[in-house]
Coordinates of C-alpha atoms in Angstrom, one line a residue:
M1 CA 51.6 -32.6 50.2
G2 CA 49.7 -35.0 47.9
K3 CA 46.3 -34.1 49.5
L4 CA 47.1 -30.4 49.1
N5 CA 47.9 -30.9 45.4
I6 CA 44.6 -32.8 44.9
K7 CA 42.7 -29.9 46.5
L8 CA 44.5 -27.3 44.4
A9 CA 43.8 -29.2 41.3
F10 CA 40.1 -29.5 42.2
L11 CA 39.9 -25.8 43.0
L12 CA 41.4 -24.9 39.6
L13 CA 38.9 -27.2 37.9
V14 CA 36.0 -25.5 39.6
V15 CA 37.3 -22.0 38.7
N16 CA 37.8 -23.0 35.1
F17 CA 34.3 -24.4 34.9
V18 CA 32.7 -21.3 36.3
Y19 CA 34.8 -19.1 34.0
K20 CA 33.8 -21.0 30.9
S21 CA 30.1 -21.1 31.9
T22 CA 30.1 -17.3 32.5
A23 CA 31.9 -16.6 29.2
Q24 CA 29.4 -18.6 27.2
N25 CA 26.3 -16.8 28.5
K26 CA 25.2 -13.2 28.8
T27 CA 26.4 -11.8 32.1
V28 CA 24.5 -9.4 34.4
L29 CA 27.0 -6.8 35.5
S30 CA 26.9 -3.2 36.7
T31 CA 26.9 -0.6 33.9
E32 CA 28.0 3.0 33.9
S33 CA 27.2 6.2 32.1
V34 CA 29.1 9.5 31.6
I35 CA 28.1 13.2 31.7
V36 CA 30.3 15.9 30.2
K37 CA 30.0 19.6 31.0
T38 CA 31.8 22.2 29.0
N39 CA 32.7 25.9 29.6
T40 CA 30.7 26.9 26.6
S41 CA 28.6 25.5 23.7
V42 CA 29.8 28.1 21.2
V43 CA 33.6 28.1 20.6
L44 CA 35.7 30.1 18.1
T45 CA 38.6 28.6 16.3
G46 CA 41.7 29.5 18.3
E47 CA 39.9 29.1 21.6
T48 CA 40.0 26.2 24.1
L49 CA 37.0 24.1 25.0
Y50 CA 37.2 22.9 28.6
C51 CA 35.3 20.0 30.0
Q52 CA 34.5 18.1 33.2
L53 CA 33.6 14.4 33.0
Y54 CA 31.6 12.4 35.5
C55 CA 31.4 8.6 35.2
L56 CA 28.4 7.4 37.1
N57 CA 26.4 4.3 38.1
K58 CA 23.4 3.7 40.3
T59 CA 25.0 1.8 43.0
T60 CA 27.9 4.1 44.0
V61 CA 27.0 7.4 42.2
F62 CA 30.6 7.8 41.0
S63 CA 31.6 4.7 39.1
D64 CA 34.5 2.6 40.3
I65 CA 34.6 0.4 37.1
S66 CA 36.6 2.4 34.5
E67 CA 39.8 4.3 34.9
V68 CA 39.8 5.6 31.3
A69 CA 37.3 7.5 29.3
Y70 CA 37.2 8.7 25.7
V71 CA 36.0 12.0 24.4
E72 CA 35.6 12.8 20.7
I73 CA 34.6 15.8 18.6
I74 CA 32.5 14.7 15.7
N75 CA 31.7 16.9 12.6
D76 CA 28.5 16.8 10.6
H77 CA 29.9 14.1 8.3
K78 CA 30.1 11.9 11.4
E79 CA 33.9 12.0 11.3
S80 CA 36.0 12.2 14.4
V81 CA 38.1 15.3 14.2
I82 CA 39.6 15.2 17.7
K83 CA 39.9 12.2 20.0
H84 CA 41.3 12.3 23.5
K85 CA 41.8 9.6 26.2
I86 CA 41.1 10.9 29.8
S87 CA 42.3 9.3 33.0
I88 CA 39.4 8.9 35.5
K89 CA 39.9 8.8 39.2
N90 CA 37.0 7.8 41.4
G91 CA 34.7 8.5 38.5
I92 CA 35.9 12.0 37.8
G93 CA 38.1 13.4 35.0
S94 CA 38.7 16.7 33.1
D95 CA 40.3 17.8 29.8
D96 CA 40.6 20.6 27.3
Y97 CA 40.6 20.9 23.5
F98 CA 42.3 23.6 21.5
I99 CA 40.1 24.3 18.5
P100 CA 42.3 24.6 15.4
T101 CA 41.6 26.8 12.4
T102 CA 41.3 23.7 10.2
L103 CA 37.8 23.1 11.6
K104 CA 35.0 24.8 9.6
T105 CA 32.1 26.7 11.0
G106 CA 29.2 24.4 11.8
N107 CA 27.5 22.1 14.2
Y108 CA 29.5 19.5 16.0
K109 CA 28.9 16.8 18.6
L110 CA 31.0 16.1 21.6
I111 CA 30.6 12.4 22.5
A112 CA 32.1 10.6 25.5
Y113 CA 32.2 7.0 26.6
T114 CA 34.2 4.3 28.4
S115 CA 35.2 1.0 26.8
W116 CA 32.8 -0.7 29.2
M117 CA 29.9 1.3 27.9
L118 CA 30.5 0.0 24.4
N119 CA 29.1 -3.4 25.5
N120 CA 25.6 -1.8 25.7
S121 CA 23.5 -2.5 22.7
Q122 CA 21.8 0.9 23.1
N123 CA 22.7 4.3 24.6
N124 CA 26.4 3.5 24.8
F125 CA 27.8 7.1 24.7
F126 CA 27.0 10.6 25.9
E127 CA 26.5 13.3 23.3
K128 CA 26.4 17.1 23.5
D129 CA 25.7 19.6 20.7
F130 CA 28.0 22.6 20.3
T131 CA 29.0 25.0 17.6
I132 CA 32.4 26.0 16.2
I133 CA 32.7 29.3 14.4
D134 CA 35.6 30.3 12.2
P135 CA 35.4 34.1 12.2
F136 CA 37.6 34.3 9.1
E137 CA 35.4 32.0 7.0
E138 CA 34.0 33.9 4.0
H139 CA 30.9 31.8 3.5
M140 CA 29.8 30.6 6.9
N141 CA 26.9 28.1 7.0
M142 CA 24.8 30.4 9.1
V143 CA 21.2 31.5 9.1
I144 CA 21.3 35.2 9.9
D145 CA 18.0 35.5 11.7
S146 CA 17.3 37.8 14.7
T147 CA 13.8 36.3 15.2
S148 CA 14.8 32.7 15.7
S149 CA 12.5 31.3 18.4
N150 CA 14.6 28.3 19.4
L151 CA 17.4 30.3 20.8
S152 CA 17.4 32.8 23.6
D153 CA 19.6 35.9 23.5
D154 CA 18.7 37.1 26.9
K155 CA 21.4 35.8 29.2
N156 CA 20.5 38.3 31.9
E157 CA 17.3 36.4 32.8
T158 CA 17.1 35.3 36.5
K159 CA 18.2 31.7 37.0
N160 CA 17.4 29.9 40.1
T161 CA 17.5 33.0 42.3
S162 CA 17.1 30.9 45.4
E163 CA 20.4 29.3 44.6
N164 CA 22.3 32.4 43.7
I165 CA 22.8 33.4 47.3
V166 CA 25.2 30.5 47.8
L167 CA 27.9 32.3 45.7
N168 CA 29.3 35.3 47.5
L169 CA 31.7 37.8 46.0
D170 CA 33.6 40.4 48.0
K171 CA 32.3 43.0 45.4
E172 CA 29.8 43.3 42.6
K173 CA 32.0 45.4 40.4
Y174 CA 35.7 45.3 39.7
S175 CA 38.2 47.4 37.9
K176 CA 40.5 45.9 35.3
R177 CA 43.0 43.4 36.7
E178 CA 41.6 43.7 40.2
K179 CA 41.6 40.7 42.5
A180 CA 38.3 39.1 43.2
T181 CA 37.4 36.5 45.8
L182 CA 34.6 34.0 45.6
L183 CA 33.4 32.4 48.8
L184 CA 31.8 29.0 48.9
P185 CA 29.9 28.5 52.2
K186 CA 30.1 25.4 54.2
T187 CA 26.4 24.8 53.7
L188 CA 27.2 23.6 50.1
D189 CA 26.6 19.8 49.9
K190 CA 29.5 17.5 49.8
G191 CA 30.5 16.5 46.3
N192 CA 32.7 17.2 43.3
Y193 CA 32.3 20.6 41.6
F194 CA 33.8 22.7 38.8
L195 CA 33.9 26.4 38.5
N196 CA 33.5 28.3 35.2
I197 CA 33.9 32.1 35.1
R198 CA 33.6 33.7 31.7
K199 CA 32.3 36.8 29.9
L200 CA 28.7 37.0 28.7
D201 CA 28.8 38.0 25.1
F202 CA 25.1 37.1 24.4
I203 CA 26.0 34.7 21.6
P204 CA 23.2 32.1 22.0
E205 CA 24.3 28.7 23.3
S206 CA 22.7 25.3 22.9
A207 CA 21.9 23.4 26.1
N208 CA 21.0 20.2 24.2
N209 CA 22.8 17.1 25.5
R210 CA 21.8 13.5 25.9
S211 CA 22.9 10.9 28.3
F212 CA 21.3 7.8 29.8
T213 CA 20.7 6.4 33.2
A214 CA 22.9 3.5 34.2
D215 CA 21.0 0.3 34.9
P216 CA 22.9 -2.0 37.2
N217 CA 20.9 -5.0 36.0
L218 CA 21.4 -4.4 32.3
K219 CA 22.4 -7.5 30.4
Q220 CA 25.5 -7.2 28.2
D221 CA 27.4 -9.2 25.7
I222 CA 31.0 -8.7 26.7
N223 CA 32.9 -7.8 23.6
V224 CA 35.1 -5.0 24.9
L225 CA 37.1 -5.4 28.2
P226 CA 36.6 -2.7 30.9
E227 CA 39.6 -0.7 31.6
T228 CA 39.4 -1.2 35.4
R229 CA 43.1 -1.0 36.2
G230 CA 44.5 1.1 33.4
E231 CA 44.6 1.3 29.6
I232 CA 44.1 -1.8 27.5
I233 CA 46.1 -2.1 24.3
T234 CA 45.4 -5.1 21.9
G235 CA 46.8 -6.3 18.7
H236 CA 47.5 -9.4 16.5
V237 CA 50.4 -11.4 15.4
K238 CA 50.2 -12.7 11.8
A239 CA 52.4 -15.3 10.2
K240 CA 54.0 -14.5 6.8
A241 CA 53.7 -18.2 6.0
T242 CA 50.4 -20.2 6.0
N243 CA 49.5 -22.7 8.6
A244 CA 52.0 -21.3 11.1
D245 CA 51.2 -21.6 14.8
L246 CA 50.1 -18.3 16.3
S247 CA 49.5 -19.3 19.9
S248 CA 51.8 -18.8 22.9
K249 CA 54.0 -16.3 21.3
T250 CA 55.7 -13.8 23.6
V251 CA 55.0 -10.2 22.6
T252 CA 56.6 -7.2 24.3
L253 CA 55.6 -3.5 24.4
S254 CA 58.0 -0.7 25.2
I255 CA 57.2 3.0 25.8
P256 CA 60.7 4.4 26.2
G257 CA 61.6 7.4 28.3
K258 CA 62.5 8.6 31.7
N259 CA 59.8 6.5 33.4
F260 CA 59.7 3.9 30.7
I261 CA 57.0 1.2 30.4
F262 CA 57.8 -2.4 29.5
K263 CA 55.1 -5.0 29.2
T264 CA 54.9 -8.7 28.1
A265 CA 52.0 -10.7 26.8
K266 CA 51.2 -14.1 25.3
T267 CA 49.2 -14.6 22.1
N268 CA 46.1 -16.8 22.0
S269 CA 45.3 -19.3 19.3
N270 CA 44.3 -16.5 16.9
G271 CA 47.5 -14.5 17.5
K272 CA 45.7 -11.9 19.6
F273 CA 47.6 -10.2 22.5
T274 CA 46.5 -7.8 25.2
F275 CA 48.6 -5.4 27.3
L276 CA 47.5 -3.6 30.4
I277 CA 49.2 -0.2 30.9
D278 CA 48.9 0.8 34.5
K279 CA 51.6 3.4 34.7
P280 CA 50.8 7.1 34.0
T281 CA 52.9 8.7 31.3
N282 CA 51.7 10.8 28.3
I283 CA 54.2 9.4 25.8
S284 CA 52.4 8.0 22.8
N285 CA 55.4 6.5 20.9
C286 CA 55.3 2.7 21.3
Y287 CA 57.4 -0.2 20.1
V288 CA 56.0 -3.7 19.8
Q289 CA 58.0 -6.8 19.0
L290 CA 58.0 -10.6 19.2
S291 CA 60.4 -12.0 21.8
E292 CA 61.0 -15.1 19.8
L293 CA 63.9 -16.6 17.7
D294 CA 61.9 -16.7 14.5
R295 CA 60.3 -13.2 14.9
E296 CA 61.2 -12.3 11.4
N297 CA 58.6 -14.8 10.2
Y298 CA 55.7 -12.8 11.7
E299 CA 54.1 -9.4 11.4
I300 CA 52.5 -7.4 14.2
T301 CA 49.6 -5.0 14.1
V302 CA 48.1 -2.9 17.0
D303 CA 44.3 -2.5 17.1
K304 CA 42.7 0.9 17.0
T305 CA 41.0 2.1 20.1
P306 CA 37.3 1.0 20.1
S307 CA 34.7 3.6 19.1
P308 CA 30.9 3.6 19.2
D309 CA 28.6 3.4 16.1
L310 CA 27.9 7.0 15.0
S311 CA 25.5 6.2 12.2
N312 CA 22.4 7.4 14.2
L313 CA 23.8 10.8 15.1
I314 CA 21.6 13.6 14.0
F315 CA 22.9 17.1 13.2
S316 CA 21.2 20.4 12.5
N317 CA 21.6 21.5 8.9
K318 CA 22.3 25.2 9.9
T319 CA 24.1 27.1 12.5
Y320 CA 21.8 29.7 13.9
I321 CA 23.6 32.9 14.7
S322 CA 21.6 36.2 15.0
R323 CA 22.8 39.2 13.0
K324 CA 23.3 41.2 16.2
N325 CA 25.9 38.5 17.3
L326 CA 28.3 39.2 14.5
K327 CA 29.9 42.2 16.3
A328 CA 30.3 40.1 19.4
I329 CA 32.0 37.3 17.4
K330 CA 34.5 39.7 15.9
E331 CA 35.3 41.3 19.2
R332 CA 35.8 37.9 20.8
S333 CA 37.9 36.7 17.9
L334 CA 40.2 39.7 18.3
A335 CA 40.6 39.0 22.0
T336 CA 41.5 35.4 21.2
Q337 CA 44.1 36.4 18.7
V338 CA 45.8 38.7 21.2
E339 CA 45.8 36.0 23.9
N340 CA 47.3 33.5 21.5
V341 CA 50.1 35.9 20.5
Y342 CA 51.1 35.9 24.2
F343 CA 50.5 32.2 24.7
S344 CA 54.2 31.5 25.7
Q345 CA 53.9 33.9 28.7
K346 CA 50.6 32.4 29.8
K347 CA 51.2 28.6 29.5
D348 CA 49.3 26.1 31.5
S349 CA 51.5 23.9 33.8
L350 CA 51.6 20.2 33.1
I351 CA 51.5 18.0 36.2
E352 CA 54.3 15.4 35.7
A353 CA 53.5 11.8 36.5
S354 CA 55.2 10.8 39.7
N355 CA 58.3 8.7 39.4
T356 CA 57.4 5.1 39.9
D357 CA 59.6 2.1 40.3
F358 CA 60.5 0.0 37.3
F359 CA 59.0 -3.4 37.3
F360 CA 62.2 -5.1 38.4
Q361 CA 63.0 -2.9 41.3
P362 CA 64.3 -3.3 44.0
T363 CA 65.9 -6.6 43.0
E364 CA 68.6 -5.0 40.8
K365 CA 72.2 -3.8 41.3
K366 CA 72.7 -0.4 39.8
Y367 CA 75.9 0.9 38.4
N368 CA 76.0 4.7 38.0
L369 CA 78.8 5.0 35.5
D370 CA 80.0 8.4 36.7
D371 CA 81.1 6.6 39.9
F372 CA 83.6 4.5 37.9
E373 CA 86.5 5.1 35.5
R374 CA 84.9 5.6 32.2
F375 CA 85.5 3.3 29.2
R376 CA 85.0 4.1 25.6
T377 CA 82.4 1.5 24.5
F378 CA 79.6 -0.4 26.0
K379 CA 81.4 -3.7 25.5
E380 CA 84.5 -2.5 27.4
T381 CA 82.2 -1.2 30.2
I382 CA 80.5 -4.5 30.7
I383 CA 83.9 -6.4 30.7
E384 CA 85.6 -4.0 33.1
I385 CA 82.8 -2.8 35.5
V386 CA 79.7 -5.0 35.4
V387 CA 81.0 -8.2 36.9
E388 CA 77.7 -10.0 36.9
L389 CA 77.6 -10.2 33.1
N390 CA 79.6 -11.8 30.3
F391 CA 79.3 -12.2 26.5
K392 CA 78.3 -15.4 24.8
D393 CA 76.9 -16.2 21.4
Y394 CA 73.3 -17.2 21.1
N395 CA 72.1 -18.3 17.7
Q396 CA 75.4 -17.0 16.4
V397 CA 74.7 -13.5 17.7
P398 CA 76.7 -11.9 20.6
S399 CA 74.5 -11.9 23.7
L400 CA 74.6 -11.1 27.4
Y401 CA 74.5 -13.8 30.1
L402 CA 74.8 -14.0 33.8
S403 CA 78.4 -14.7 34.8
N404 CA 77.6 -17.1 37.6
N405 CA 74.7 -19.0 39.1
K406 CA 74.8 -18.3 42.8
F407 CA 71.2 -19.4 43.2
N408 CA 72.0 -22.9 42.0
I409 CA 69.3 -22.6 39.3
T410 CA 69.8 -24.0 35.8
Q411 CA 69.9 -21.1 33.4
S412 CA 67.8 -21.2 30.3
P413 CA 69.7 -21.1 27.0
E414 CA 68.2 -17.7 26.2
P415 CA 70.3 -14.6 27.1
C416 CA 69.3 -11.9 29.5
L417 CA 66.5 -9.4 28.8
V418 CA 68.3 -6.3 27.6
L419 CA 66.5 -2.9 27.8
V420 CA 67.8 0.4 26.7
D421 CA 65.6 3.3 28.0
G422 CA 62.9 0.6 28.2
L423 CA 63.3 -0.6 24.6
Q424 CA 64.0 -4.4 24.3
I425 CA 67.2 -5.0 22.3
Q426 CA 67.3 -8.6 20.9
D427 CA 70.4 -8.0 18.8
I428 CA 73.1 -6.3 20.9
N429 CA 75.5 -5.8 18.0
A430 CA 74.2 -2.2 17.9
L431 CA 75.3 -1.8 21.5
L432 CA 78.8 -3.3 21.4
N433 CA 80.5 -0.1 20.1
Y434 CA 77.9 2.4 21.5
N435 CA 79.6 5.4 23.1
A436 CA 79.5 4.6 26.8
Y437 CA 79.9 8.3 27.7
Q438 CA 76.2 8.5 26.6
I439 CA 75.2 5.9 29.2
E440 CA 74.0 7.1 32.6
S441 CA 73.6 3.8 34.4
I442 CA 73.4 0.0 34.0
S443 CA 71.2 -2.0 36.3
V444 CA 71.4 -5.8 36.5
V445 CA 69.0 -8.4 38.0
D446 CA 71.4 -11.3 38.4
R447 CA 68.9 -14.1 38.7
P448 CA 66.0 -15.6 36.7
Y449 CA 63.1 -13.1 36.7
C450 CA 59.5 -14.0 36.0
Y451 CA 57.6 -11.1 34.4
G452 CA 54.2 -11.7 32.9
P453 CA 54.1 -15.0 30.9
K454 CA 57.9 -15.4 30.6
I455 CA 60.9 -16.2 32.8
F456 CA 63.8 -14.1 31.7
N457 CA 67.4 -15.3 32.4
G458 CA 68.3 -12.1 34.2
I459 CA 67.7 -8.4 33.2
V460 CA 70.0 -5.7 32.0
S461 CA 68.5 -2.2 32.0
I462 CA 70.6 0.6 30.4
I463 CA 69.6 4.2 30.9
T464 CA 71.1 6.7 28.5
K465 CA 71.7 10.4 29.5
N466 CA 69.2 11.7 26.9
K467 CA 66.7 8.8 27.2
D468 CA 66.5 8.9 23.4
F469 CA 68.1 5.6 22.3
A470 CA 64.8 4.4 20.7
T471 CA 64.9 7.3 18.2
I472 CA 68.3 6.2 16.7
Y473 CA 67.8 2.4 16.9
N474 CA 66.6 0.5 13.8
D475 CA 65.3 -3.0 13.8
K476 CA 63.0 -4.1 10.9
N477 CA 61.3 -6.6 13.3
I478 CA 60.1 -3.9 15.6
L479 CA 56.7 -2.2 15.0
K480 CA 57.1 1.5 15.7
T481 CA 53.7 3.1 16.2
T482 CA 51.8 5.6 18.2
I483 CA 48.9 4.8 20.6
L484 CA 46.3 7.1 22.1
R485 CA 47.4 8.0 25.7
P486 CA 45.6 9.9 28.4
E487 CA 46.1 13.7 28.3
P488 CA 48.4 15.0 31.0
S489 CA 46.8 16.7 34.0
K490 CA 47.2 20.5 34.1
V491 CA 47.1 23.5 36.4
Y492 CA 45.5 26.1 34.2
F493 CA 47.1 29.5 34.0
E494 CA 45.9 32.2 36.4
P495 CA 47.6 35.6 36.5
K496 CA 48.6 36.9 39.9
Y497 CA 48.9 40.7 39.5
E498 CA 49.3 41.4 43.2
T499 CA 52.5 39.3 43.5
S500 CA 54.0 39.5 40.1
T501 CA 55.0 42.3 37.7
S502 CA 56.1 40.0 34.8
L503 CA 52.7 40.5 33.0
K504 CA 52.5 44.2 33.6
R505 CA 53.1 45.1 29.9
V506 CA 51.3 42.0 28.6
P507 CA 47.6 42.6 27.5
D508 CA 45.0 40.6 29.3
F509 CA 42.1 39.9 26.9
R510 CA 40.8 36.8 28.6
Y511 CA 37.1 36.0 28.2
Q512 CA 37.6 32.9 30.3
L513 CA 38.7 34.3 33.7
L514 CA 38.8 30.9 35.4
W515 CA 38.2 27.3 34.7
K516 CA 38.7 25.2 37.9
P517 CA 37.7 21.5 37.6
N518 CA 37.6 18.8 40.2
I519 CA 36.8 20.8 43.3
A520 CA 36.2 18.4 46.1
F521 CA 33.9 20.1 48.6
T522 CA 33.7 18.8 52.2
N523 CA 31.4 21.2 54.0
S524 CA 34.1 23.6 55.0
E525 CA 34.1 27.2 53.8
M526 CA 36.3 27.7 50.7
S527 CA 37.8 30.9 49.3
I528 CA 38.7 31.0 45.6
P529 CA 40.6 34.0 44.2
F530 CA 40.7 35.1 40.6
Y531 CA 41.6 38.3 38.7
A532 CA 39.7 40.5 36.3
S533 CA 40.9 41.0 32.8
D534 CA 41.2 44.1 30.6
I535 CA 37.9 43.3 28.9
S536 CA 35.0 45.2 30.5
G537 CA 31.5 43.8 30.5
T538 CA 29.2 41.4 32.4
Y539 CA 30.7 38.1 33.5
E540 CA 29.0 35.0 34.8
I541 CA 30.1 32.6 37.5
K542 CA 28.8 29.0 37.2
L543 CA 29.4 26.5 39.9
E544 CA 28.2 23.0 38.9
G545 CA 28.7 19.5 40.2
I546 CA 27.4 16.3 41.5
T547 CA 26.8 15.7 45.2
E548 CA 27.7 12.5 47.1
T549 CA 24.1 11.5 47.0
G550 CA 24.0 11.8 43.2
N551 CA 22.2 15.1 42.8
Y552 CA 23.3 17.4 40.0
V553 CA 23.4 21.0 41.3
H554 CA 24.3 24.3 39.7
F555 CA 24.6 27.9 40.9
Y556 CA 24.9 31.2 39.0
K557 CA 26.0 34.7 39.7
T558 CA 26.9 37.7 37.6
F559 CA 29.3 40.6 38.2
K560 CA 30.8 43.4 36.2
I561 CA 34.3 44.6 35.1
E562 CA 34.4 48.3 34.4

């Protein structure tokens, strides 16, 4: 046993030396880049901008480094007006952005990056130009010029005719609300694609976008951690008194709810803490607190999510819209207004995150209170039903402790960790007289439990029926804040007129007939149905994507609705 301890100590010494040596020098690590494709580069207020994001590197095509990406819309004052966090799986993600009427007509940038990319000294984000038009703006910043040479109004020009044959429709013309079927042949290369079907209204679009090629040998100064296993949330603990020790303080983070998240972390010598959130929920309300006796002597702040330097962004001074496009803008705006009126009947479906086990499962004993005789208060319920617990004072405050020590382990003087809907409660006075009829279940881990940097003297997890205890609980020592969370995955609305009559009397003024991201193609024939709208005209099908060998491919085809 002595020799084993010596070997372990030597191994730890070597690991520590290597870590310190690496941290003190520039490291050579694989980098990544992103490419974002959108459904259009000219969007009206009230419309939705859809995007597909690819995170790439040279070694594996689709990057396996980051699981989170950031997409921002930047105005010509270099201000971020919309910022989203996107979950990435195997280097692929998608999102959408409703364009509010608060955004003025003008040129905007869509930028995208991962936290890992911010370590690059140059080219650390993707950028794409696009235009937002507010049709109701009286003095639009537009140059009314039908002779502008830098824009093409002819969308009917032939594009890659040799590629067009890959997209096969069952017809070339459709009547309103008729079902159409697009056939993707098995000769299409394996890869990830997205499908964009929308009306051509001949409003000129900008194709300008800039990315960079990932260099796996690029040297980096590591200032921002890569989000390789989930979201990273950082913050600082500050002492109200001078010269107070900030190191080794236990900080907890709670994101309450049905699938609550509870995390613990230790501060470093500067009071900095770091949380890793590896559980998918889209709840942004977050509660951070010190799990210390003297927590009232400290303050907590949560850092903003990192962003790139935007000082070198260059915007065009004018938005070039030809005079002949004004009618098309008005018609499209009217269609958008009609679609928004009937939004409640055409909602996208959110894909709920799968129920995952809480961190202490399956070690707990769960009491579903409906299985027992109900008692009026929480205190009475603990005394009469939950035999593993009892009440004792800790620092002159009523607290919960394990009733016995069947594991023959000396209990720490601290009480059990108490969670209500995932929110840590350090003063249970607020719980003693809480209406037990509002409690769904009480789970108990009746042994010391090591979680993160701390060993808790047992765990008590209380789930309320409405999962809303955090909204009514007040503790001046808890920081209540919001954090940027990944947007929920969606199944975008598609009418099915052949099988449903619920939309029979609802107008269909869709310009965007179909947006289908993340199509994994595996050399087998694929049939994709969609429905025509009530808007006649010429429509374009765009199939774009990246193959498994890293080639960007795109295919086009047009059809008519009469």
